[in-house]
Amino acid sequence: MKAIKQQGFTLIELVIVIIILGILAVTAAPKFLNLQTDARASTLSGLEAALKGGANLVYSKAAIAGVERQPSDSVSDAGTTISTVFGYPQANTDYLNWVDANASDWDATVSLNSNIVFRPSSAASGSACTVTYNQATGTDNNQLPTYVVDKTGC
């Protein structure tokens, strides 16, 4: 009877291969998984939702008060007055009264052409990682507030 010779890898060879694969995974994974960019993009989407929700709540208050068609008015809630344009919040420095955004987390720039540009405080200066709220210009569907999210450069 012939003896059958077994062939295969020894345990030490398998352990060495596993260690090498682990080292490669640790050094290569961060290049493929950029979690900061994904996190910033998600916070932009969250701020967009907060802007939409806050603007809709202000519009609801304006509709209840009967001023939703006025080009310039205001609504009050719990002692806080919010300036409105056609029932939606006016793009001014009082945005913290109607949107749930922490001022230390966001750099907000109010411009003269009736919009607010939000940029994460942690984003690189000059990056296009922004959410822009453009206030309403009328009561028609194409004149309602718009929200522009630019995730490039995050």
PDB file of C-alpha atoms in Angstrom:
ATOM      1  CA  MET A   1       0.000   0.000   0.000  1.00  0.00           C
ATOM      2  CA  LYS A   2       1.261   3.424  -0.943  1.00  0.00           C
ATOM      3  CA  ALA A   3       1.361   6.242   1.564  1.00  0.00           C
ATOM      4  CA  ILE A   4      -0.621   9.281   0.449  1.00  0.00           C
ATOM      5  CA  LYS A   5       1.374  12.469   0.841  1.00  0.00           C
ATOM      6  CA  GLN A   6      -0.776  15.404   1.938  1.00  0.00           C
ATOM      7  CA  GLN A   7      -0.124  18.803   0.429  1.00  0.00           C
ATOM      8  CA  GLY A   8      -1.270  22.185   1.758  1.00  0.00           C
ATOM      9  CA  PHE A   9      -0.269  25.223   3.735  1.00  0.00           C
ATOM     10  CA  THR A  10       1.109  25.095   7.211  1.00  0.00           C
ATOM     11  CA  LEU A  11      -0.494  27.054   9.980  1.00  0.00           C
ATOM     12  CA  ILE A  12       2.390  29.529  10.120  1.00  0.00           C
ATOM     13  CA  GLU A  13       2.037  30.289   6.399  1.00  0.00           C
ATOM     14  CA  LEU A  14      -1.676  30.999   6.797  1.00  0.00           C
ATOM     15  CA  VAL A  15      -1.057  33.305   9.773  1.00  0.00           C
ATOM     16  CA  ILE A  16       1.571  35.272   7.823  1.00  0.00           C
ATOM     17  CA  VAL A  17      -0.834  35.733   4.877  1.00  0.00           C
ATOM     18  CA  ILE A  18      -3.604  36.930   7.232  1.00  0.00           C
ATOM     19  CA  ILE A  19      -1.225  39.435   8.866  1.00  0.00           C
ATOM     20  CA  ILE A  20      -0.137  40.785   5.476  1.00  0.00           C
ATOM     21  CA  LEU A  21      -3.781  41.169   4.368  1.00  0.00           C
ATOM     22  CA  GLY A  22      -4.577  42.973   7.621  1.00  0.00           C
ATOM     23  CA  ILE A  23      -1.726  45.442   7.114  1.00  0.00           C
ATOM     24  CA  LEU A  24      -2.851  46.101   3.546  1.00  0.00           C
ATOM     25  CA  ALA A  25      -6.445  46.643   4.684  1.00  0.00           C
ATOM     26  CA  VAL A  26      -5.434  49.100   7.413  1.00  0.00           C
ATOM     27  CA  THR A  27      -3.312  51.186   5.050  1.00  0.00           C
ATOM     28  CA  ALA A  28      -5.629  51.068   2.022  1.00  0.00           C
ATOM     29  CA  ALA A  29      -9.073  51.399   3.662  1.00  0.00           C
ATOM     30  CA  PRO A  30      -8.831  55.111   4.568  1.00  0.00           C
ATOM     31  CA  LYS A  31      -8.084  55.948   0.946  1.00  0.00           C
ATOM     32  CA  PHE A  32     -11.307  54.286  -0.156  1.00  0.00           C
ATOM     33  CA  LEU A  33     -13.500  55.290   2.783  1.00  0.00           C
ATOM     34  CA  ASN A  34     -13.677  59.045   3.165  1.00  0.00           C
ATOM     35  CA  LEU A  35     -16.117  59.289   6.044  1.00  0.00           C
ATOM     36  CA  GLN A  36     -15.683  63.037   6.656  1.00  0.00           C
ATOM     37  CA  THR A  37     -16.979  63.890   3.200  1.00  0.00           C
ATOM     38  CA  ASP A  38     -19.991  61.639   3.668  1.00  0.00           C
ATOM     39  CA  ALA A  39     -20.663  63.151   7.096  1.00  0.00           C
ATOM     40  CA  ARG A  40     -20.547  66.724   5.771  1.00  0.00           C
ATOM     41  CA  ALA A  41     -22.833  65.823   2.852  1.00  0.00           C
ATOM     42  CA  SER A  42     -25.297  64.277   5.303  1.00  0.00           C
ATOM     43  CA  THR A  43     -25.282  67.358   7.520  1.00  0.00           C
ATOM     44  CA  LEU A  44     -26.053  69.483   4.457  1.00  0.00           C
ATOM     45  CA  SER A  45     -29.071  67.289   3.730  1.00  0.00           C
ATOM     46  CA  GLY A  46     -30.120  67.595   7.374  1.00  0.00           C
ATOM     47  CA  LEU A  47     -29.887  71.380   7.277  1.00  0.00           C
ATOM     48  CA  GLU A  48     -31.889  71.458   4.056  1.00  0.00           C
ATOM     49  CA  ALA A  49     -34.641  69.456   5.784  1.00  0.00           C
ATOM     50  CA  ALA A  50     -34.507  71.809   8.801  1.00  0.00           C
ATOM     51  CA  LEU A  51     -34.833  74.842   6.503  1.00  0.00           C
ATOM     52  CA  LYS A  52     -37.805  73.327   4.676  1.00  0.00           C
ATOM     53  CA  GLY A  53     -39.501  72.301   7.909  1.00  0.00           C
ATOM     54  CA  GLY A  54     -38.965  75.678   9.559  1.00  0.00           C
ATOM     55  CA  ALA A  55     -40.143  77.589   6.479  1.00  0.00           C
ATOM     56  CA  ASN A  56     -43.280  75.441   6.248  1.00  0.00           C
ATOM     57  CA  LEU A  57     -44.070  76.025   9.926  1.00  0.00           C
ATOM     58  CA  VAL A  58     -43.693  79.784   9.458  1.00  0.00           C
ATOM     59  CA  TYR A  59     -45.926  79.617   6.383  1.00  0.00           C
ATOM     60  CA  SER A  60     -48.526  77.714   8.421  1.00  0.00           C
ATOM     61  CA  LYS A  61     -48.476  80.458  11.071  1.00  0.00           C
ATOM     62  CA  ALA A  62     -48.794  83.080   8.322  1.00  0.00           C
ATOM     63  CA  ALA A  63     -51.753  81.228   6.788  1.00  0.00           C
ATOM     64  CA  ILE A  64     -53.484  81.051  10.167  1.00  0.00           C
ATOM     65  CA  ALA A  65     -52.884  84.788  10.626  1.00  0.00           C
ATOM     66  CA  GLY A  66     -54.106  85.453   7.070  1.00  0.00           C
ATOM     67  CA  VAL A  67     -50.895  87.133   5.876  1.00  0.00           C
ATOM     68  CA  GLU A  68     -49.573  84.392   3.583  1.00  0.00           C
ATOM     69  CA  ARG A  69     -50.127  86.496   0.438  1.00  0.00           C
ATOM     70  CA  GLN A  70     -48.570  89.702   1.749  1.00  0.00           C
ATOM     71  CA  PRO A  71     -45.240  90.741   0.161  1.00  0.00           C
ATOM     72  CA  SER A  72     -43.979  91.850   3.564  1.00  0.00           C
ATOM     73  CA  ASP A  73     -45.357  91.045   7.005  1.00  0.00           C
ATOM     74  CA  SER A  74     -44.466  89.102  10.138  1.00  0.00           C
ATOM     75  CA  VAL A  75     -45.740  86.359  12.401  1.00  0.00           C
ATOM     76  CA  SER A  76     -45.147  85.857  16.114  1.00  0.00           C
ATOM     77  CA  ASP A  77     -44.703  82.747  18.179  1.00  0.00           C
ATOM     78  CA  ALA A  78     -43.928  82.630  21.896  1.00  0.00           C
ATOM     79  CA  GLY A  79     -42.721  86.225  21.883  1.00  0.00           C
ATOM     80  CA  THR A  80     -40.505  85.775  18.803  1.00  0.00           C
ATOM     81  CA  THR A  81     -41.319  87.755  15.687  1.00  0.00           C
ATOM     82  CA  ILE A  82     -40.340  86.391  12.281  1.00  0.00           C
ATOM     83  CA  SER A  83     -40.386  88.629   9.211  1.00  0.00           C
ATOM     84  CA  THR A  84     -42.173  87.027   6.263  1.00  0.00           C
ATOM     85  CA  VAL A  85     -42.247  87.437   2.500  1.00  0.00           C
ATOM     86  CA  PHE A  86     -45.388  85.950   0.947  1.00  0.00           C
ATOM     87  CA  GLY A  87     -45.851  83.912   4.121  1.00  0.00           C
ATOM     88  CA  TYR A  88     -42.364  82.376   4.101  1.00  0.00           C
ATOM     89  CA  PRO A  89     -39.419  83.526   6.234  1.00  0.00           C
ATOM     90  CA  GLN A  90     -37.483  86.499   4.982  1.00  0.00           C
ATOM     91  CA  ALA A  91     -33.787  85.824   4.355  1.00  0.00           C
ATOM     92  CA  ASN A  92     -32.309  87.936   7.128  1.00  0.00           C
ATOM     93  CA  THR A  93     -30.076  87.579  10.153  1.00  0.00           C
ATOM     94  CA  ASP A  94     -32.969  86.283  12.295  1.00  0.00           C
ATOM     95  CA  TYR A  95     -32.825  82.829  10.686  1.00  0.00           C
ATOM     96  CA  LEU A  96     -32.144  81.176  14.071  1.00  0.00           C
ATOM     97  CA  ASN A  97     -35.718  82.064  15.069  1.00  0.00           C
ATOM     98  CA  TRP A  98     -37.197  79.691  12.481  1.00  0.00           C
ATOM     99  CA  VAL A  99     -34.551  77.108  11.651  1.00  0.00           C
ATOM    100  CA  ASP A 100     -32.989  74.626  14.030  1.00  0.00           C
ATOM    101  CA  ALA A 101     -29.323  75.303  13.275  1.00  0.00           C
ATOM    102  CA  ASN A 102     -26.586  75.717  15.833  1.00  0.00           C
ATOM    103  CA  ALA A 103     -24.774  78.986  15.141  1.00  0.00           C
ATOM    104  CA  SER A 104     -21.444  77.481  16.213  1.00  0.00           C
ATOM    105  CA  ASP A 105     -21.789  74.664  13.648  1.00  0.00           C
ATOM    106  CA  TRP A 106     -22.720  76.830  10.663  1.00  0.00           C
ATOM    107  CA  ASP A 107     -21.332  79.955   9.072  1.00  0.00           C
ATOM    108  CA  ALA A 108     -24.289  81.831   7.593  1.00  0.00           C
ATOM    109  CA  THR A 109     -23.981  84.663   5.114  1.00  0.00           C
ATOM    110  CA  VAL A 110     -27.037  86.796   4.402  1.00  0.00           C
ATOM    111  CA  SER A 111     -26.759  88.465   1.023  1.00  0.00           C
ATOM    112  CA  LEU A 112     -28.513  91.441  -0.477  1.00  0.00           C
ATOM    113  CA  ASN A 113     -30.201  89.354  -3.159  1.00  0.00           C
ATOM    114  CA  SER A 114     -32.508  87.731  -0.614  1.00  0.00           C
ATOM    115  CA  ASN A 115     -30.743  84.520   0.270  1.00  0.00           C
ATOM    116  CA  ILE A 116     -28.820  82.914   3.106  1.00  0.00           C
ATOM    117  CA  VAL A 117     -25.808  80.714   2.364  1.00  0.00           C
ATOM    118  CA  PHE A 118     -24.946  78.178   5.072  1.00  0.00           C
ATOM    119  CA  ARG A 119     -21.513  76.533   5.201  1.00  0.00           C
ATOM    120  CA  PRO A 120     -20.354  74.062   7.870  1.00  0.00           C
ATOM    121  CA  SER A 121     -17.866  75.712  10.210  1.00  0.00           C
ATOM    122  CA  SER A 122     -15.573  72.730   9.698  1.00  0.00           C
ATOM    123  CA  ALA A 123     -15.550  73.081   5.894  1.00  0.00           C
ATOM    124  CA  ALA A 124     -12.551  74.569   4.173  1.00  0.00           C
ATOM    125  CA  SER A 125     -12.962  78.258   3.431  1.00  0.00           C
ATOM    126  CA  GLY A 126     -13.894  78.846  -0.172  1.00  0.00           C
ATOM    127  CA  SER A 127     -15.331  75.353  -0.611  1.00  0.00           C
ATOM    128  CA  ALA A 128     -18.681  74.938  -2.296  1.00  0.00           C
ATOM    129  CA  CYS A 129     -20.020  72.796   0.540  1.00  0.00           C
ATOM    130  CA  THR A 130     -23.148  74.910   1.062  1.00  0.00           C
ATOM    131  CA  VAL A 131     -26.914  75.063   1.492  1.00  0.00           C
ATOM    132  CA  THR A 132     -28.603  78.177   0.113  1.00  0.00           C
ATOM    133  CA  TYR A 133     -32.065  79.398   1.124  1.00  0.00           C
ATOM    134  CA  ASN A 134     -33.601  81.741  -1.458  1.00  0.00           C
ATOM    135  CA  GLN A 135     -36.657  83.514  -0.066  1.00  0.00           C
ATOM    136  CA  ALA A 136     -40.007  83.539  -1.842  1.00  0.00           C
ATOM    137  CA  THR A 137     -40.598  86.121  -4.556  1.00  0.00           C
ATOM    138  CA  GLY A 138     -44.322  85.557  -4.987  1.00  0.00           C
ATOM    139  CA  THR A 139     -47.196  83.170  -4.375  1.00  0.00           C
ATOM    140  CA  ASP A 140     -46.986  81.106  -7.574  1.00  0.00           C
ATOM    141  CA  ASN A 141     -45.329  77.676  -7.474  1.00  0.00           C
ATOM    142  CA  ASN A 142     -42.260  78.912  -9.364  1.00  0.00           C
ATOM    143  CA  GLN A 143     -41.849  81.811  -6.904  1.00  0.00           C
ATOM    144  CA  LEU A 144     -41.762  79.817  -3.662  1.00  0.00           C
ATOM    145  CA  PRO A 145     -38.561  79.542  -1.616  1.00  0.00           C
ATOM    146  CA  THR A 146     -35.842  77.380  -3.105  1.00  0.00           C
ATOM    147  CA  TYR A 147     -33.181  75.359  -1.356  1.00  0.00           C
ATOM    148  CA  VAL A 148     -29.925  74.663  -3.190  1.00  0.00           C
ATOM    149  CA  VAL A 149     -27.527  72.075  -1.800  1.00  0.00           C
ATOM    150  CA  ASP A 150     -24.005  72.052  -3.238  1.00  0.00           C
ATOM    151  CA  LYS A 151     -22.032  69.064  -1.932  1.00  0.00           C
ATOM    152  CA  THR A 152     -18.949  69.631  -4.066  1.00  0.00           C
ATOM    153  CA  GLY A 153     -15.847  70.413  -2.089  1.00  0.00           C
ATOM    154  CA  CYS A 154     -17.123  68.915   1.183  1.00  0.00           C
TER     155      CYS A 154
END
